[in-house]
PDB file of C-alpha atoms and ligand atoms in Angstrom:
ATOM      1  CA  MET H   1    -235.808  15.170  54.246  1.00  0.00           C
ATOM      2  CA  GLU H   2    -236.120  13.265  57.531  1.00  0.00           C
ATOM      3  CA  HIS H   3    -233.077  13.014  59.865  1.00  0.00           C
ATOM      4  CA  LYS H   4    -233.262   9.288  61.539  1.00  0.00           C
ATOM      5  CA  ASN H   5    -229.312   9.628  62.492  1.00  0.00           C
ATOM      6  CA  LEU H   6    -229.805  12.547  64.201  1.00  0.00           C
ATOM      7  CA  HIS H   7    -230.124  12.717  68.034  1.00  0.00           C
ATOM      8  CA  LEU H   8    -231.442  16.002  69.291  1.00  0.00           C
ATOM      9  CA  LEU H   9    -230.362  17.109  73.016  1.00  0.00           C
ATOM     10  CA  ASP H  10    -233.493  19.431  74.016  1.00  0.00           C
ATOM     11  CA  HIS H  11    -232.921  18.916  78.081  1.00  0.00           C
ATOM     12  CA  PRO H  12    -233.884  21.843  79.754  1.00  0.00           C
ATOM     13  CA  LEU H  13    -230.340  22.093  81.257  1.00  0.00           C
ATOM     14  CA  VAL H  14    -228.518  22.428  77.677  1.00  0.00           C
ATOM     15  CA  GLN H  15    -231.395  24.697  76.444  1.00  0.00           C
ATOM     16  CA  HIS H  16    -230.477  26.895  79.122  1.00  0.00           C
ATOM     17  CA  LYS H  17    -226.941  26.917  78.242  1.00  0.00           C
ATOM     18  CA  MET H  18    -227.362  27.451  74.581  1.00  0.00           C
ATOM     19  CA  ALA H  19    -228.964  30.348  75.047  1.00  0.00           C
ATOM     20  CA  PHE H  20    -225.734  32.046  77.052  1.00  0.00           C
ATOM     21  CA  LEU H  21    -223.575  30.393  74.291  1.00  0.00           C
ATOM     22  CA  ARG H  22    -225.596  31.962  71.565  1.00  0.00           C
ATOM     23  CA  ASP H  23    -225.333  35.219  72.997  1.00  0.00           C
ATOM     24  CA  LYS H  24    -223.159  37.770  71.304  1.00  0.00           C
ATOM     25  CA  ASN H  25    -221.730  39.140  74.762  1.00  0.00           C
ATOM     26  CA  THR H  26    -220.892  36.278  76.487  1.00  0.00           C
ATOM     27  CA  GLY H  27    -216.911  36.169  76.827  1.00  0.00           C
ATOM     28  CA  VAL H  28    -213.815  33.939  76.051  1.00  0.00           C
ATOM     29  CA  LYS H  29    -214.182  32.501  79.336  1.00  0.00           C
ATOM     30  CA  GLU H  30    -217.433  31.838  79.897  1.00  0.00           C
ATOM     31  CA  PHE H  31    -218.322  30.626  76.305  1.00  0.00           C
ATOM     32  CA  ARG H  32    -215.560  28.364  77.534  1.00  0.00           C
ATOM     33  CA  THR H  33    -216.614  26.792  80.189  1.00  0.00           C
ATOM     34  CA  LEU H  34    -220.245  26.476  78.449  1.00  0.00           C
ATOM     35  CA  ILE H  35    -218.841  24.508  75.443  1.00  0.00           C
ATOM     36  CA  GLY H  36    -217.569  22.031  78.155  1.00  0.00           C
ATOM     37  CA  GLU H  37    -220.811  21.596  80.058  1.00  0.00           C
ATOM     38  CA  VAL H  38    -223.123  21.275  77.052  1.00  0.00           C
ATOM     39  CA  SER H  39    -220.029  18.964  75.619  1.00  0.00           C
ATOM     40  CA  THR H  40    -220.228  16.827  78.970  1.00  0.00           C
ATOM     41  CA  LEU H  41    -224.213  16.273  78.515  1.00  0.00           C
ATOM     42  CA  LEU H  42    -223.839  15.421  74.565  1.00  0.00           C
ATOM     43  CA  CYS H  43    -221.661  12.841  75.689  1.00  0.00           C
ATOM     44  CA  LEU H  44    -223.785  11.493  78.291  1.00  0.00           C
ATOM     45  CA  GLU H  45    -226.716  11.096  75.082  1.00  0.00           C
ATOM     46  CA  ALA H  46    -224.132   9.700  72.798  1.00  0.00           C
ATOM     47  CA  THR H  47    -222.406   7.032  75.085  1.00  0.00           C
ATOM     48  CA  ARG H  48    -225.990   5.970  76.302  1.00  0.00           C
ATOM     49  CA  ASP H  49    -225.844   2.152  73.807  1.00  0.00           C
ATOM     50  CA  LEU H  50    -222.486   1.441  75.565  1.00  0.00           C
ATOM     51  CA  PRO H  51    -222.769  -2.412  76.581  1.00  0.00           C
ATOM     52  CA  LEU H  52    -222.683  -3.504  79.966  1.00  0.00           C
ATOM     53  CA  ARG H  53    -221.749  -6.199  81.379  1.00  0.00           C
ATOM     54  CA  PRO H  54    -223.547  -7.958  85.132  1.00  0.00           C
ATOM     55  CA  ALA H  55    -221.172  -7.967  88.230  1.00  0.00           C
ATOM     56  CA  GLN H  56    -220.943  -7.794  92.055  1.00  0.00           C
ATOM     57  CA  VAL H  57    -219.669  -5.407  94.663  1.00  0.00           C
ATOM     58  CA  GLU H  58    -219.962  -5.815  98.088  1.00  0.00           C
ATOM     59  CA  THR H  59    -221.973  -2.774  99.925  1.00  0.00           C
ATOM     60  CA  PRO H  60    -221.296  -1.816 103.427  1.00  0.00           C
ATOM     61  CA  VAL H  61    -224.541  -3.690 104.110  1.00  0.00           C
ATOM     62  CA  GLY H  62    -224.233  -6.641 101.877  1.00  0.00           C
ATOM     63  CA  MET H  63    -223.904  -7.949  98.064  1.00  0.00           C
ATOM     64  CA  ALA H  64    -225.203  -6.071  95.333  1.00  0.00           C
ATOM     65  CA  ASP H  65    -225.646  -7.168  91.777  1.00  0.00           C
ATOM     66  CA  VAL H  66    -224.388  -3.984  89.465  1.00  0.00           C
ATOM     67  CA  GLN H  67    -223.689  -3.705  85.916  1.00  0.00           C
ATOM     68  CA  MET H  68    -220.238  -2.150  84.779  1.00  0.00           C
ATOM     69  CA  LEU H  69    -219.123  -1.047  81.337  1.00  0.00           C
ATOM     70  CA  ALA H  70    -218.228  -4.105  79.299  1.00  0.00           C
ATOM     71  CA  GLY H  71    -214.464  -2.528  78.714  1.00  0.00           C
ATOM     72  CA  ARG H  72    -215.045  -1.212  75.263  1.00  0.00           C
ATOM     73  CA  LYS H  73    -212.916   0.804  74.302  1.00  0.00           C
ATOM     74  CA  LEU H  74    -213.252   4.579  73.395  1.00  0.00           C
ATOM     75  CA  ALA H  75    -211.392   7.502  71.678  1.00  0.00           C
ATOM     76  CA  ILE H  76    -212.019  10.780  71.176  1.00  0.00           C
ATOM     77  CA  VAL H  77    -211.116  12.914  68.010  1.00  0.00           C
ATOM     78  CA  PRO H  78    -211.740  16.718  67.874  1.00  0.00           C
ATOM     79  CA  ILE H  79    -211.528  18.256  64.302  1.00  0.00           C
ATOM     80  CA  LEU H  80    -209.196  21.157  65.305  1.00  0.00           C
ATOM     81  CA  ARG H  81    -209.638  23.834  66.039  1.00  0.00           C
ATOM     82  CA  ALA H  82    -212.913  24.454  67.797  1.00  0.00           C
ATOM     83  CA  GLY H  83    -213.218  20.945  68.501  1.00  0.00           C
ATOM     84  CA  LEU H  84    -210.673  20.840  71.179  1.00  0.00           C
ATOM     85  CA  GLY H  85    -213.270  23.325  73.261  1.00  0.00           C
ATOM     86  CA  MET H  86    -214.948  20.254  73.558  1.00  0.00           C
ATOM     87  CA  VAL H  87    -212.419  17.620  75.022  1.00  0.00           C
ATOM     88  CA  ASP H  88    -212.254  18.223  78.767  1.00  0.00           C
ATOM     89  CA  GLY H  89    -216.213  18.489  78.874  1.00  0.00           C
ATOM     90  CA  ILE H  90    -216.028  14.802  77.184  1.00  0.00           C
ATOM     91  CA  LEU H  91    -212.898  13.319  79.208  1.00  0.00           C
ATOM     92  CA  GLN H  92    -214.784  14.104  82.366  1.00  0.00           C
ATOM     93  CA  LEU H  93    -217.062  11.360  81.422  1.00  0.00           C
ATOM     94  CA  VAL H  94    -214.917   9.009  80.220  1.00  0.00           C
ATOM     95  CA  PRO H  95    -211.492   9.304  81.089  1.00  0.00           C
ATOM     96  CA  ALA H  96    -210.009   6.426  79.803  1.00  0.00           C
ATOM     97  CA  ALA H  97    -210.854   7.212  76.672  1.00  0.00           C
ATOM     98  CA  LYS H  98    -207.917   8.178  74.243  1.00  0.00           C
ATOM     99  CA  THR H  99    -207.466  11.151  71.985  1.00  0.00           C
ATOM    100  CA  GLY H 100    -206.811  11.598  68.256  1.00  0.00           C
ATOM    101  CA  HIS H 101    -206.783  14.760  66.353  1.00  0.00           C
ATOM    102  CA  ILE H 102    -207.596  15.967  62.778  1.00  0.00           C
ATOM    103  CA  GLY H 103    -206.866  19.509  61.708  1.00  0.00           C
ATOM    104  CA  LEU H 104    -209.199  20.679  59.375  1.00  0.00           C
ATOM    105  CA  GLU H 105    -209.692  24.601  58.167  1.00  0.00           C
ATOM    106  CA  ARG H 106    -212.585  25.726  55.587  1.00  0.00           C
ATOM    107  CA  ASN H 107    -211.137  27.832  53.239  1.00  0.00           C
ATOM    108  CA  HIS H 108    -213.675  30.797  53.354  1.00  0.00           C
ATOM    109  CA  GLU H 109    -214.329  31.430  49.555  1.00  0.00           C
ATOM    110  CA  THR H 110    -214.875  27.684  48.738  1.00  0.00           C
ATOM    111  CA  LEU H 111    -216.062  26.511  52.103  1.00  0.00           C
ATOM    112  CA  GLU H 112    -214.101  23.477  50.996  1.00  0.00           C
ATOM    113  CA  PRO H 113    -212.019  22.066  54.011  1.00  0.00           C
ATOM    114  CA  ARG H 114    -208.206  21.358  53.934  1.00  0.00           C
ATOM    115  CA  GLU H 115    -206.696  19.116  55.979  1.00  0.00           C
ATOM    116  CA  TYR H 116    -203.378  20.107  57.639  1.00  0.00           C
ATOM    117  CA  TYR H 117    -202.890  17.751  60.626  1.00  0.00           C
ATOM    118  CA  CYS H 118    -203.988  14.012  61.293  1.00  0.00           C
ATOM    119  CA  LYS H 119    -202.585  12.121  64.628  1.00  0.00           C
ATOM    120  CA  LEU H 120    -204.533   9.208  65.871  1.00  0.00           C
ATOM    121  CA  PRO H 121    -204.250   6.666  68.443  1.00  0.00           C
ATOM    122  CA  SER H 122    -202.515   3.444  66.942  1.00  0.00           C
ATOM    123  CA  ASP H 123    -204.960   0.947  67.686  1.00  0.00           C
ATOM    124  CA  ILE H 124    -208.199   3.735  66.166  1.00  0.00           C
ATOM    125  CA  SER H 125    -209.854   0.609  64.172  1.00  0.00           C
ATOM    126  CA  GLN H 126    -210.482  -1.076  67.710  1.00  0.00           C
ATOM    127  CA  ARG H 127    -211.791   1.792  69.248  1.00  0.00           C
ATOM    128  CA  ASP H 128    -215.602   3.226  69.662  1.00  0.00           C
ATOM    129  CA  VAL H 129    -214.789   6.640  68.382  1.00  0.00           C
ATOM    130  CA  LEU H 130    -216.695  10.258  69.117  1.00  0.00           C
ATOM    131  CA  LEU H 131    -215.823  12.525  66.497  1.00  0.00           C
ATOM    132  CA  LEU H 132    -215.851  16.399  67.913  1.00  0.00           C
ATOM    133  CA  ASP H 133    -216.856  19.629  66.193  1.00  0.00           C
ATOM    134  CA  PRO H 134    -219.373  22.368  68.193  1.00  0.00           C
ATOM    135  CA  MET H 135    -220.111  23.392  64.058  1.00  0.00           C
ATOM    136  CA  LEU H 136    -222.412  21.261  61.636  1.00  0.00           C
ATOM    137  CA  ALA H 137    -222.359  23.831  58.595  1.00  0.00           C
ATOM    138  CA  THR H 138    -222.380  22.496  55.188  1.00  0.00           C
ATOM    139  CA  GLY H 139    -221.143  19.264  56.814  1.00  0.00           C
ATOM    140  CA  GLY H 140    -217.770  19.476  54.713  1.00  0.00           C
ATOM    141  CA  SER H 141    -215.516  18.855  57.240  1.00  0.00           C
ATOM    142  CA  ALA H 142    -217.599  16.213  59.407  1.00  0.00           C
ATOM    143  CA  SER H 143    -217.513  14.356  55.951  1.00  0.00           C
ATOM    144  CA  ALA H 144    -213.744  14.498  55.427  1.00  0.00           C
ATOM    145  CA  ALA H 145    -213.099  13.780  58.782  1.00  0.00           C
ATOM    146  CA  ILE H 146    -215.605  10.694  58.929  1.00  0.00           C
ATOM    147  CA  GLN H 147    -214.175   9.407  55.481  1.00  0.00           C
ATOM    148  CA  LEU H 148    -210.676   9.724  56.599  1.00  0.00           C
ATOM    149  CA  LEU H 149    -211.473   7.693  60.100  1.00  0.00           C
ATOM    150  CA  LYS H 150    -213.724   5.148  58.026  1.00  0.00           C
ATOM    151  CA  LYS H 151    -210.622   4.838  56.262  1.00  0.00           C
ATOM    152  CA  LYS H 152    -208.795   4.127  58.698  1.00  0.00           C
ATOM    153  CA  GLY H 153    -210.816   0.921  59.461  1.00  0.00           C
ATOM    154  CA  VAL H 154    -213.082   2.910  62.033  1.00  0.00           C
ATOM    155  CA  ARG H 155    -216.500   0.967  62.360  1.00  0.00           C
ATOM    156  CA  ARG H 156    -217.991   2.723  65.375  1.00  0.00           C
ATOM    157  CA  LEU H 157    -218.111   6.157  65.105  1.00  0.00           C
ATOM    158  CA  SER H 158    -220.613   9.201  66.272  1.00  0.00           C
ATOM    159  CA  PHE H 159    -220.803  12.672  65.171  1.00  0.00           C
ATOM    160  CA  VAL H 160    -220.919  14.766  68.141  1.00  0.00           C
ATOM    161  CA  CYS H 161    -221.620  18.973  67.631  1.00  0.00           C
ATOM    162  CA  VAL H 162    -223.223  21.625  69.275  1.00  0.00           C
ATOM    163  CA  VAL H 163    -225.129  23.503  66.738  1.00  0.00           C
ATOM    164  CA  ALA H 164    -226.039  21.719  63.529  1.00  0.00           C
ATOM    165  CA  ALA H 165    -227.340  23.680  59.775  1.00  0.00           C
ATOM    166  CA  PRO H 166    -229.911  21.226  58.020  1.00  0.00           C
ATOM    167  CA  GLU H 167    -227.805  21.193  55.300  1.00  0.00           C
ATOM    168  CA  GLY H 168    -224.922  19.622  57.048  1.00  0.00           C
ATOM    169  CA  VAL H 169    -227.099  17.247  58.680  1.00  0.00           C
ATOM    170  CA  GLU H 170    -228.531  16.348  55.281  1.00  0.00           C
ATOM    171  CA  ARG H 171    -224.771  15.787  53.590  1.00  0.00           C
ATOM    172  CA  ILE H 172    -223.908  13.411  56.323  1.00  0.00           C
ATOM    173  CA  THR H 173    -226.866  11.543  56.151  1.00  0.00           C
ATOM    174  CA  ARG H 174    -226.753  11.169  52.337  1.00  0.00           C
ATOM    175  CA  GLU H 175    -222.764  10.504  52.585  1.00  0.00           C
ATOM    176  CA  HIS H 176    -222.412   8.908  55.634  1.00  0.00           C
ATOM    177  CA  PRO H 177    -226.238   7.164  56.332  1.00  0.00           C
ATOM    178  CA  ASP H 178    -224.467   4.941  59.197  1.00  0.00           C
ATOM    179  CA  ILE H 179    -223.436   7.499  61.458  1.00  0.00           C
ATOM    180  CA  PRO H 180    -224.985   9.084  63.915  1.00  0.00           C
ATOM    181  CA  ILE H 181    -225.421  12.617  64.769  1.00  0.00           C
ATOM    182  CA  TYR H 182    -225.874  13.984  68.564  1.00  0.00           C
ATOM    183  CA  CYS H 183    -226.169  17.959  69.163  1.00  0.00           C
ATOM    184  CA  ALA H 184    -227.939  20.472  71.105  1.00  0.00           C
ATOM    185  CA  ALA H 185    -229.713  22.548  68.241  1.00  0.00           C
ATOM    186  CA  LEU H 186    -230.764  22.191  64.827  1.00  0.00           C
ATOM    187  CA  ASP H 187    -230.997  25.720  63.515  1.00  0.00           C
ATOM    188  CA  GLN H 188    -232.626  27.694  60.264  1.00  0.00           C
ATOM    189  CA  GLY H 189    -229.672  27.176  57.708  1.00  0.00           C
ATOM    190  CA  LEU H 190    -226.817  29.119  56.740  1.00  0.00           C
ATOM    191  CA  ASN H 191    -226.078  32.434  55.424  1.00  0.00           C
ATOM    192  CA  GLU H 192    -223.904  33.570  52.383  1.00  0.00           C
ATOM    193  CA  ASN H 193    -220.570  33.212  54.243  1.00  0.00           C
ATOM    194  CA  GLY H 194    -221.504  29.467  55.164  1.00  0.00           C
ATOM    195  CA  TYR H 195    -222.459  30.638  58.709  1.00  0.00           C
ATOM    196  CA  ILE H 196    -224.921  28.747  60.772  1.00  0.00           C
ATOM    197  CA  VAL H 197    -228.107  30.962  61.322  1.00  0.00           C
ATOM    198  CA  PRO H 198    -228.789  32.294  63.796  1.00  0.00           C
ATOM    199  CA  GLY H 199    -225.744  29.668  64.981  1.00  0.00           C
ATOM    200  CA  LEU H 200    -223.327  31.563  67.813  1.00  0.00           C
ATOM    201  CA  GLY H 201    -220.614  32.768  65.521  1.00  0.00           C
ATOM    202  CA  ASP H 202    -217.384  31.475  64.587  1.00  0.00           C
ATOM    203  CA  ALA H 203    -216.360  28.855  67.386  1.00  0.00           C
ATOM    204  CA  GLY H 204    -212.823  28.691  67.146  1.00  0.00           C
ATOM    205  CA  ASP H 205    -212.583  32.293  67.188  1.00  0.00           C
ATOM    206  CA  ARG H 206    -215.348  32.540  70.606  1.00  0.00           C
ATOM    207  CA  ILE H 207    -213.564  29.234  72.133  1.00  0.00           C
ATOM    208  CA  PHE H 208    -209.742  30.906  71.617  1.00  0.00           C
ATOM    209  CA  GLY H 209    -210.410  34.507  71.502  1.00  0.00           C
ATOM    210  CA  THR H 210    -209.225  35.317  68.106  1.00  0.00           C
ATOM    211  CA  GLU H 211    -211.026  37.156  65.413  1.00  0.00           C
TER     212      GLU H 211
HETATM  213  C1  PRP X   1    -215.561  25.374  61.631  1.00  0.00           C
HETATM  214  C2  PRP X   1    -215.886  24.512  62.405  1.00  0.00           C
HETATM  215  C3  PRP X   1    -216.292  23.400  61.533  1.00  0.00           C
HETATM  216  C4  PRP X   1    -216.522  23.522  60.581  1.00  0.00           C
HETATM  217  C5  PRP X   1    -218.008  23.875  59.972  1.00  0.00           C
HETATM  218  O1  PRP X   1    -213.976  25.663  61.588  1.00  0.00           O
HETATM  219  O2  PRP X   1    -214.951  24.546  63.610  1.00  0.00           O
HETATM  220  O3  PRP X   1    -214.614  22.503  61.848  1.00  0.00           O
HETATM  221  O4  PRP X   1    -215.794  25.435  60.246  1.00  0.00           O
HETATM  222  O5  PRP X   1    -218.028  24.359  58.702  1.00  0.00           O
HETATM  223  P1  PRP X   1    -218.632  23.097  57.434  1.00  0.00           P
HETATM  224  O6  PRP X   1    -219.516  21.960  57.974  1.00  0.00           O
HETATM  225  O7  PRP X   1    -219.088  24.041  56.775  1.00  0.00           O
HETATM  226  O8  PRP X   1    -217.108  22.159  57.308  1.00  0.00           O
HETATM  227  P2  PRP X   1    -213.052  26.219  60.686  1.00  0.00           P
HETATM  228  O9  PRP X   1    -212.819  25.655  59.304  1.00  0.00           O
HETATM  229  O10 PRP X   1    -213.467  27.697  60.802  1.00  0.00           O
HETATM  230  O11 PRP X   1    -211.589  26.033  61.520  1.00  0.00           O
HETATM  231  P3  PRP X   1    -211.457  26.329  63.374  1.00  0.00           P
HETATM  232  O12 PRP X   1    -212.067  25.669  63.795  1.00  0.00           O
HETATM  233  O13 PRP X   1    -209.624  26.323  63.064  1.00  0.00           O
HETATM  234  O14 PRP X   1    -211.667  28.173  63.450  1.00  0.00           O
HETATM  235  N1  URA X   2    -217.691  27.198  61.664  1.00  0.00           N
HETATM  236  C1  URA X   2    -218.179  27.905  62.938  1.00  0.00           C
HETATM  237  O1  URA X   2    -217.240  28.693  63.264  1.00  0.00           O
HETATM  238  N2  URA X   2    -219.402  28.745  62.632  1.00  0.00           N
HETATM  239  C2  URA X   2    -220.544  28.484  61.739  1.00  0.00           C
HETATM  240  O2  URA X   2    -221.555  28.895  62.213  1.00  0.00           O
HETATM  241  C3  URA X   2    -219.693  28.206  60.624  1.00  0.00           C
HETATM  242  C4  URA X   2    -219.185  26.987  60.254  1.00  0.00           C
END
């Protein structure tokens, strides 16, 4: 299946950081830092089409024609828990973005997501939204979060993850063909427990040091 909506960031810096993220010997502190750094780089790509407006500023030497952001309002929405690990890295580039939270937990047997929390900016429908979760596995969690945001009236939405499985990409493509997906790696597939292979393990556990 062709993944027209998939933007795979194969930048050398990202790929180098992915090597350490995947390594099972990478500790919590370094893992959290790397997730933040990869998220910043993914954000650069996911915001590539933000509209600009012409302006002028005075440099110490003369007038310069410049381009500035046209003032579209942004929001980021991490999917709890693991999406939280991406927030600081993204806010480094878009510090004025508002942040909403969607709490979803995958049932370990059925792999179905259960919603346990949702708090979004009141004007979310007027914002460009980046939905964040490092792992796109079956796609159940991302699809449920996208559906929720669409129901709230969000029209401009991108999904930003770190590792994607083909199964998840295909599900989002099928159920939400209008949503672009930005990721740093497209892996082989899922194992019998719904984990991405080779992936990087349980992202939430590795970010927060739980197990
Ligand atoms: C993980 C991950 C995604 C989801 C991906 O979260 O962070 O949200 O699984 O799997 P899916 O594509 O098959 O839905 P998990 O439910 O383990 O919760 P956690 O972040 O609280 O650990
Ligand atoms: N969630 C994770 O954290 N890792 C996976 O590989 C799949 C789902």
